[in-house]
Amino acid sequence: MTDAKFLLFFFCAAIALAGAIGTIASKLPLRAAMSLLVTIIALAGLYLTLDAQLLAAIQVLVYAGAVVVLFVFVIMLIGPAPETSSAPGSVVWRMLSLVGIAMITATFAFSFVDVASTWVAPPAGFGTVRGVAGEMYTKALVPFEIVAMTLTTAIVGALAIARSKTASELAEMKRRRVAEDASAAAQPAE
Amino acid sequence: MLSAYLPVFLMLLVATLVALGMFTATSLAGPKKPTPEKLLPYESGSNTTGASHLRQSVKFYLTAISFVVFDIEAAFIYPWAALFRDLGWVGFVAMVIFLAVLAITLVYEWKKGALEWER
């Protein structure tokens, strides 16, 4: 890592952490979503320090541009009122969550120690559009196709939640409404 | 490599400074003579009615998730198109399967009436 990369890494890491703390500490859902946006953009900067240029661009386009918008829509759907009942957890739960955080940190730390000596510099053109495409569309075709299935699942799930009507159901509703209007018109006004 | 992104960082920096500067300048330079009437929420000169935050229709969510899904589809097509000739027939068939699955999704959405605003 060059000095500039090193600086950028710590700069982006600090912003990402600040955004993450804001996301979980904010009582207003909309403010949490905006903090998440800060984290996501800082992560794009971290990808740049890892020579993953395409991923950094996709991160900004898809996550900052679309996924955060989706989160904001969900907040608007369920109402953006702040969480009122934020009763502090019991001591046992706090202890358990601290133990959980310690275990996750230890797991990551040990696995990083294991691979740190085997890290090599990425090959030329590693994170560019052509580099990613060459890897993804030759060696990762099955995960690529599974992405299409996952996206389909997202649409089907959203439709199931929103309970859209089929074309025949729509026709049935229209027929019923017309019939009701006709019967209302047939009855004399009192 | 990283120096190529210097303009991007400069732009982010300038944008942040301009936004912060505007907020600071208006709060510093603007005259402040608050009256109880001025501190009321403004709603076209009439008294406010109802809550300030309203629930949105679920139709917005359906539109948003459709946008996300087909946005990701486009994000996958872009690197594929950049390497189209080198990938050959294997890459072409892979993308045709990918697009076919998402085309089925689009037809399903269409038939379910999710693309209709009024229903």
CSV table of N, CA and C in Angstrom, one decimal, chain B residues 8-106:
chain,number,residue,atom,x,y,z
B,8,VAL,N,-12.4,13.2,-8.4
B,8,VAL,CA,-13.6,12.8,-7.8
B,8,VAL,C,-13.6,13.2,-6.3
B,9,PHE,N,-12.4,13.0,-5.6
B,9,PHE,CA,-12.3,13.4,-4.2
B,9,PHE,C,-12.4,14.9,-4.1
B,10,LEU,N,-11.8,15.6,-5.0
B,10,LEU,CA,-11.9,17.0,-5.0
B,10,LEU,C,-13.3,17.5,-5.1
B,11,MET,N,-14.1,16.9,-6.0
B,11,MET,CA,-15.4,17.2,-6.3
B,11,MET,C,-16.3,17.0,-5.0
B,12,LEU,N,-16.1,15.8,-4.4
B,12,LEU,CA,-16.8,15.5,-3.1
B,12,LEU,C,-16.5,16.5,-2.1
B,13,LEU,N,-15.2,16.9,-2.0
B,13,LEU,CA,-14.8,17.9,-1.0
B,13,LEU,C,-15.4,19.2,-1.2
B,14,VAL,N,-15.4,19.7,-2.5
B,14,VAL,CA,-16.0,21.0,-2.8
B,14,VAL,C,-17.5,21.0,-2.6
B,15,ALA,N,-18.1,19.8,-3.0
B,15,ALA,CA,-19.6,19.8,-2.8
B,15,ALA,C,-19.9,19.8,-1.3
B,16,THR,N,-19.2,19.1,-0.5
B,16,THR,CA,-19.4,19.1,1.0
B,16,THR,C,-19.2,20.5,1.5
B,17,LEU,N,-18.1,21.2,1.1
B,17,LEU,CA,-17.8,22.5,1.6
B,17,LEU,C,-18.9,23.5,1.2
B,18,VAL,N,-19.4,23.4,-0.1
B,18,VAL,CA,-20.4,24.4,-0.5
B,18,VAL,C,-21.7,24.2,0.3
B,19,ALA,N,-22.1,22.9,0.5
B,19,ALA,CA,-23.3,22.6,1.2
B,19,ALA,C,-23.2,23.2,2.6
B,20,LEU,N,-22.1,22.8,3.3
B,20,LEU,CA,-21.9,23.3,4.7
B,20,LEU,C,-21.8,24.8,4.7
B,21,GLY,N,-21.1,25.4,3.7
B,21,GLY,CA,-20.9,26.8,3.7
B,21,GLY,C,-22.3,27.6,3.5
B,22,MET,N,-23.2,27.0,2.7
B,22,MET,CA,-24.5,27.6,2.5
B,22,MET,C,-25.3,27.6,3.8
B,23,PHE,N,-25.3,26.5,4.5
B,23,PHE,CA,-26.0,26.4,5.8
B,23,PHE,C,-25.4,27.4,6.8
B,24,THR,N,-24.1,27.4,6.9
B,24,THR,CA,-23.4,28.3,7.9
B,24,THR,C,-23.7,29.8,7.5
B,25,ALA,N,-23.5,30.1,6.2
B,25,ALA,CA,-23.7,31.5,5.8
B,25,ALA,C,-25.1,32.0,6.1
B,26,THR,N,-26.1,31.2,5.7
B,26,THR,CA,-27.5,31.7,5.9
B,26,THR,C,-27.8,31.8,7.4
B,27,SER,N,-27.3,30.9,8.2
B,27,SER,CA,-27.6,31.0,9.7
B,27,SER,C,-26.8,32.2,10.3
B,28,LEU,N,-25.6,32.5,9.7
B,28,LEU,CA,-24.9,33.6,10.3
B,28,LEU,C,-25.3,35.0,9.8
B,29,ALA,N,-25.6,35.0,8.5
B,29,ALA,CA,-25.8,36.3,7.8
B,29,ALA,C,-27.3,36.7,7.9
B,30,GLY,N,-28.2,35.7,7.9
B,30,GLY,CA,-29.6,36.0,7.9
B,30,GLY,C,-30.1,36.7,9.1
B,31,PRO,N,-31.0,37.7,9.0
B,31,PRO,CA,-31.6,38.4,10.2
B,31,PRO,C,-32.6,37.4,10.9
B,32,LYS,N,-32.6,37.4,12.2
B,32,LYS,CA,-33.5,36.5,12.9
B,32,LYS,C,-34.3,37.3,13.9
B,33,LYS,N,-35.6,37.5,13.5
B,33,LYS,CA,-36.6,38.1,14.4
B,33,LYS,C,-37.7,37.2,14.6
B,34,PRO,N,-37.6,36.2,15.5
B,34,PRO,CA,-38.7,35.2,15.6
B,34,PRO,C,-39.9,35.7,16.3
B,35,THR,N,-41.1,35.5,15.7
B,35,THR,CA,-42.3,35.7,16.4
B,35,THR,C,-43.1,34.4,16.5
B,36,PRO,N,-44.0,34.2,17.4
B,36,PRO,CA,-44.7,32.9,17.5
B,36,PRO,C,-45.3,32.5,16.2
B,37,GLU,N,-45.8,33.5,15.4
B,37,GLU,CA,-46.4,33.1,14.1
B,37,GLU,C,-45.3,32.6,13.1
B,38,LYS,N,-44.1,33.2,13.2
B,38,LYS,CA,-43.1,32.8,12.2
B,38,LYS,C,-42.6,31.4,12.6
B,39,LEU,N,-42.7,31.0,13.9
B,39,LEU,CA,-42.1,29.7,14.3
B,39,LEU,C,-43.1,28.6,14.0
B,40,LEU,N,-44.3,28.9,13.5
B,40,LEU,CA,-45.3,27.9,13.2
B,40,LEU,C,-44.8,27.2,11.9
B,41,PRO,N,-45.2,25.9,11.7
B,41,PRO,CA,-44.9,25.2,10.5
B,41,PRO,C,-45.7,25.9,9.3
B,42,TYR,N,-45.0,26.2,8.2
B,42,TYR,CA,-45.7,26.9,7.1
B,42,TYR,C,-46.3,25.9,6.2
B,43,GLU,N,-47.6,26.1,5.9
B,43,GLU,CA,-48.3,25.3,5.0
B,43,GLU,C,-49.2,26.1,4.1
B,44,SER,N,-48.6,26.8,3.1
B,44,SER,CA,-49.3,27.6,2.1
B,44,SER,C,-50.2,28.7,2.8
B,45,GLY,N,-49.8,29.2,3.9
B,45,GLY,CA,-50.5,30.3,4.5
B,45,GLY,C,-51.7,29.9,5.3
B,46,SER,N,-52.2,28.6,5.3
B,46,SER,CA,-53.3,28.2,6.0
B,46,SER,C,-52.8,27.3,7.2
B,47,ASN,N,-53.8,27.1,8.2
B,47,ASN,CA,-53.4,26.3,9.3
B,47,ASN,C,-53.1,24.9,8.9
B,48,THR,N,-52.1,24.3,9.6
B,48,THR,CA,-51.7,22.9,9.2
B,48,THR,C,-52.7,21.9,9.7
B,49,THR,N,-52.9,20.9,8.8
B,49,THR,CA,-53.9,19.8,9.2
B,49,THR,C,-53.2,18.5,9.1
B,50,GLY,N,-53.5,17.6,10.1
B,50,GLY,CA,-52.9,16.3,10.1
B,50,GLY,C,-51.5,16.2,10.4
B,51,ALA,N,-50.9,15.0,10.3
B,51,ALA,CA,-49.5,14.8,10.7
B,51,ALA,C,-48.6,15.3,9.6
B,52,SER,N,-47.4,15.7,9.9
B,52,SER,CA,-46.5,16.1,8.9
B,52,SER,C,-45.9,15.0,8.0
B,53,HIS,N,-45.9,13.8,8.6
B,53,HIS,CA,-45.4,12.6,7.8
B,53,HIS,C,-46.6,11.8,7.5
B,54,LEU,N,-46.8,11.5,6.2
B,54,LEU,CA,-47.9,10.7,5.7
B,54,LEU,C,-47.4,9.4,5.2
B,55,ARG,N,-48.2,8.3,5.4
B,55,ARG,CA,-47.8,7.1,4.8
B,55,ARG,C,-47.9,7.1,3.3
B,56,GLN,N,-47.0,6.5,2.6
B,56,GLN,CA,-47.0,6.4,1.2
B,56,GLN,C,-47.8,5.1,0.7
B,57,SER,N,-48.3,5.2,-0.5
B,57,SER,CA,-48.9,4.0,-1.0
B,57,SER,C,-47.9,2.9,-1.3
B,58,VAL,N,-48.3,1.7,-1.2
B,58,VAL,CA,-47.4,0.5,-1.5
B,58,VAL,C,-47.0,0.5,-2.9
B,59,LYS,N,-47.7,1.2,-3.8
B,59,LYS,CA,-47.4,1.3,-5.2
B,59,LYS,C,-46.0,1.9,-5.4
B,60,PHE,N,-45.6,2.8,-4.6
B,60,PHE,CA,-44.3,3.4,-4.7
B,60,PHE,C,-43.2,2.3,-4.4
B,61,TYR,N,-43.5,1.4,-3.4
B,61,TYR,CA,-42.5,0.4,-3.1
B,61,TYR,C,-42.3,-0.6,-4.3
B,62,LEU,N,-43.5,-0.9,-4.9
B,62,LEU,CA,-43.4,-1.8,-6.1
B,62,LEU,C,-42.5,-1.2,-7.2
B,63,THR,N,-42.8,0.1,-7.4
B,63,THR,CA,-42.0,0.8,-8.4
B,63,THR,C,-40.5,0.8,-8.0
B,64,ALA,N,-40.2,1.0,-6.8
B,64,ALA,CA,-38.9,1.1,-6.3
B,64,ALA,C,-38.1,-0.2,-6.4
B,65,ILE,N,-38.8,-1.3,-6.1
B,65,ILE,CA,-38.1,-2.6,-6.1
B,65,ILE,C,-37.9,-3.0,-7.6
B,66,SER,N,-38.9,-2.7,-8.4
B,66,SER,CA,-38.7,-3.0,-9.9
B,66,SER,C,-37.5,-2.2,-10.4
B,67,PHE,N,-37.3,-1.0,-9.9
B,67,PHE,CA,-36.2,-0.2,-10.4
B,67,PHE,C,-34.9,-0.8,-9.9
B,68,VAL,N,-34.8,-1.2,-8.6
B,68,VAL,CA,-33.6,-1.9,-8.1
B,68,VAL,C,-33.2,-3.1,-8.9
B,69,VAL,N,-34.3,-4.0,-9.1
B,69,VAL,CA,-34.0,-5.2,-9.8
B,69,VAL,C,-33.4,-5.0,-11.2
B,70,PHE,N,-34.1,-4.1,-12.0
B,70,PHE,CA,-33.6,-3.9,-13.3
B,70,PHE,C,-32.4,-3.0,-13.4
B,71,ASP,N,-32.2,-2.3,-12.4
B,71,ASP,CA,-30.9,-1.5,-12.3
B,71,ASP,C,-29.7,-2.5,-12.1
B,72,ILE,N,-29.9,-3.5,-11.3
B,72,ILE,CA,-28.9,-4.5,-11.1
B,72,ILE,C,-28.6,-5.3,-12.4
B,73,GLU,N,-29.8,-5.6,-13.1
B,73,GLU,CA,-29.6,-6.3,-14.4
B,73,GLU,C,-28.7,-5.5,-15.3
B,74,ALA,N,-29.0,-4.1,-15.4
B,74,ALA,CA,-28.2,-3.3,-16.2
B,74,ALA,C,-26.7,-3.3,-15.8
B,75,ALA,N,-26.5,-3.3,-14.4
B,75,ALA,CA,-25.1,-3.3,-13.9
B,75,ALA,C,-24.4,-4.5,-14.3
B,76,PHE,N,-25.1,-5.7,-14.5
B,76,PHE,CA,-24.4,-6.9,-14.9
B,76,PHE,C,-24.2,-6.9,-16.4
B,77,ILE,N,-25.0,-6.2,-17.2
B,77,ILE,CA,-24.9,-6.2,-18.6
B,77,ILE,C,-23.6,-5.4,-19.0
B,78,TYR,N,-23.4,-4.3,-18.2
B,78,TYR,CA,-22.3,-3.4,-18.6
B,78,TYR,C,-20.9,-4.1,-18.7
B,79,PRO,N,-20.4,-4.8,-17.7
B,79,PRO,CA,-19.1,-5.4,-17.8
B,79,PRO,C,-19.1,-6.5,-18.9
B,80,TRP,N,-20.3,-7.2,-19.1
B,80,TRP,CA,-20.4,-8.2,-20.1
B,80,TRP,C,-20.2,-7.6,-21.5
B,81,ALA,N,-20.9,-6.4,-21.7
B,81,ALA,CA,-20.8,-5.8,-23.0
B,81,ALA,C,-19.3,-5.3,-23.3
B,82,ALA,N,-18.6,-4.9,-22.2
B,82,ALA,CA,-17.2,-4.4,-22.4
B,82,ALA,C,-16.3,-5.5,-22.9
B,83,LEU,N,-16.6,-6.8,-22.6
B,83,LEU,CA,-15.8,-7.9,-23.0
B,83,LEU,C,-16.5,-8.8,-23.9
B,84,PHE,N,-17.5,-8.3,-24.6
B,84,PHE,CA,-18.4,-9.2,-25.4
B,84,PHE,C,-17.7,-10.1,-26.4
B,85,ARG,N,-16.7,-9.5,-27.2
B,85,ARG,CA,-16.1,-10.3,-28.2
B,85,ARG,C,-15.2,-11.4,-27.6
B,86,ASP,N,-14.5,-11.1,-26.5
B,86,ASP,CA,-13.6,-12.1,-25.9
B,86,ASP,C,-14.3,-13.2,-25.3
B,87,LEU,N,-15.6,-13.0,-24.8
B,87,LEU,CA,-16.3,-14.0,-24.1
B,87,LEU,C,-16.8,-15.1,-25.0
B,88,GLY,N,-17.1,-14.7,-26.3
B,88,GLY,CA,-17.5,-15.7,-27.2
B,88,GLY,C,-19.0,-16.2,-27.0
B,89,TRP,N,-19.2,-17.4,-27.5
B,89,TRP,CA,-20.6,-17.9,-27.4
B,89,TRP,C,-21.0,-18.3,-26.0
B,90,VAL,N,-20.0,-18.7,-25.2
B,90,VAL,CA,-20.4,-19.1,-23.8
B,90,VAL,C,-20.9,-17.9,-23.0
B,91,GLY,N,-20.2,-16.8,-23.2
B,91,GLY,CA,-20.7,-15.6,-22.5
B,91,GLY,C,-22.1,-15.1,-23.1
B,92,PHE,N,-22.2,-15.3,-24.4
B,92,PHE,CA,-23.5,-14.9,-25.0
B,92,PHE,C,-24.7,-15.7,-24.5
B,93,VAL,N,-24.5,-17.1,-24.4
B,93,VAL,CA,-25.5,-17.9,-23.9
B,93,VAL,C,-25.8,-17.7,-22.5
B,94,ALA,N,-24.8,-17.4,-21.7
B,94,ALA,CA,-25.0,-17.1,-20.3
B,94,ALA,C,-25.8,-15.9,-20.1
B,95,MET,N,-25.5,-14.8,-20.9
B,95,MET,CA,-26.3,-13.6,-20.7
B,95,MET,C,-27.7,-13.8,-21.2
B,96,VAL,N,-27.9,-14.6,-22.3
B,96,VAL,CA,-29.3,-14.9,-22.8
B,96,VAL,C,-30.1,-15.6,-21.7
B,97,ILE,N,-29.5,-16.5,-21.0
B,97,ILE,CA,-30.3,-17.2,-19.9
B,97,ILE,C,-30.6,-16.2,-18.8
B,98,PHE,N,-29.6,-15.4,-18.5
B,98,PHE,CA,-29.8,-14.3,-17.4
B,98,PHE,C,-31.0,-13.4,-17.8
B,99,LEU,N,-30.9,-12.9,-19.1
B,99,LEU,CA,-31.9,-12.0,-19.5
B,99,LEU,C,-33.3,-12.7,-19.6
B,100,ALA,N,-33.3,-14.0,-20.0
B,100,ALA,CA,-34.6,-14.7,-20.2
B,100,ALA,C,-35.3,-14.8,-18.8
B,101,VAL,N,-34.5,-15.1,-17.8
B,101,VAL,CA,-35.1,-15.3,-16.5
B,101,VAL,C,-35.7,-14.0,-16.0
B,102,LEU,N,-35.0,-12.9,-16.3
B,102,LEU,CA,-35.5,-11.6,-15.9
B,102,LEU,C,-36.6,-11.1,-16.8
B,103,ALA,N,-36.7,-11.6,-18.0
B,103,ALA,CA,-37.8,-11.2,-18.9
B,103,ALA,C,-39.0,-11.9,-18.4
B,104,ILE,N,-38.9,-13.2,-17.9
B,104,ILE,CA,-40.0,-13.9,-17.3
B,104,ILE,C,-40.5,-13.1,-16.1
B,105,THR,N,-39.6,-12.6,-15.3
B,105,THR,CA,-40.0,-11.8,-14.2
B,105,THR,C,-40.8,-10.6,-14.6
B,106,LEU,N,-40.3,-9.9,-15.6
B,106,LEU,CA,-41.0,-8.7,-16.1
B,106,LEU,C,-42.4,-9.1,-16.6
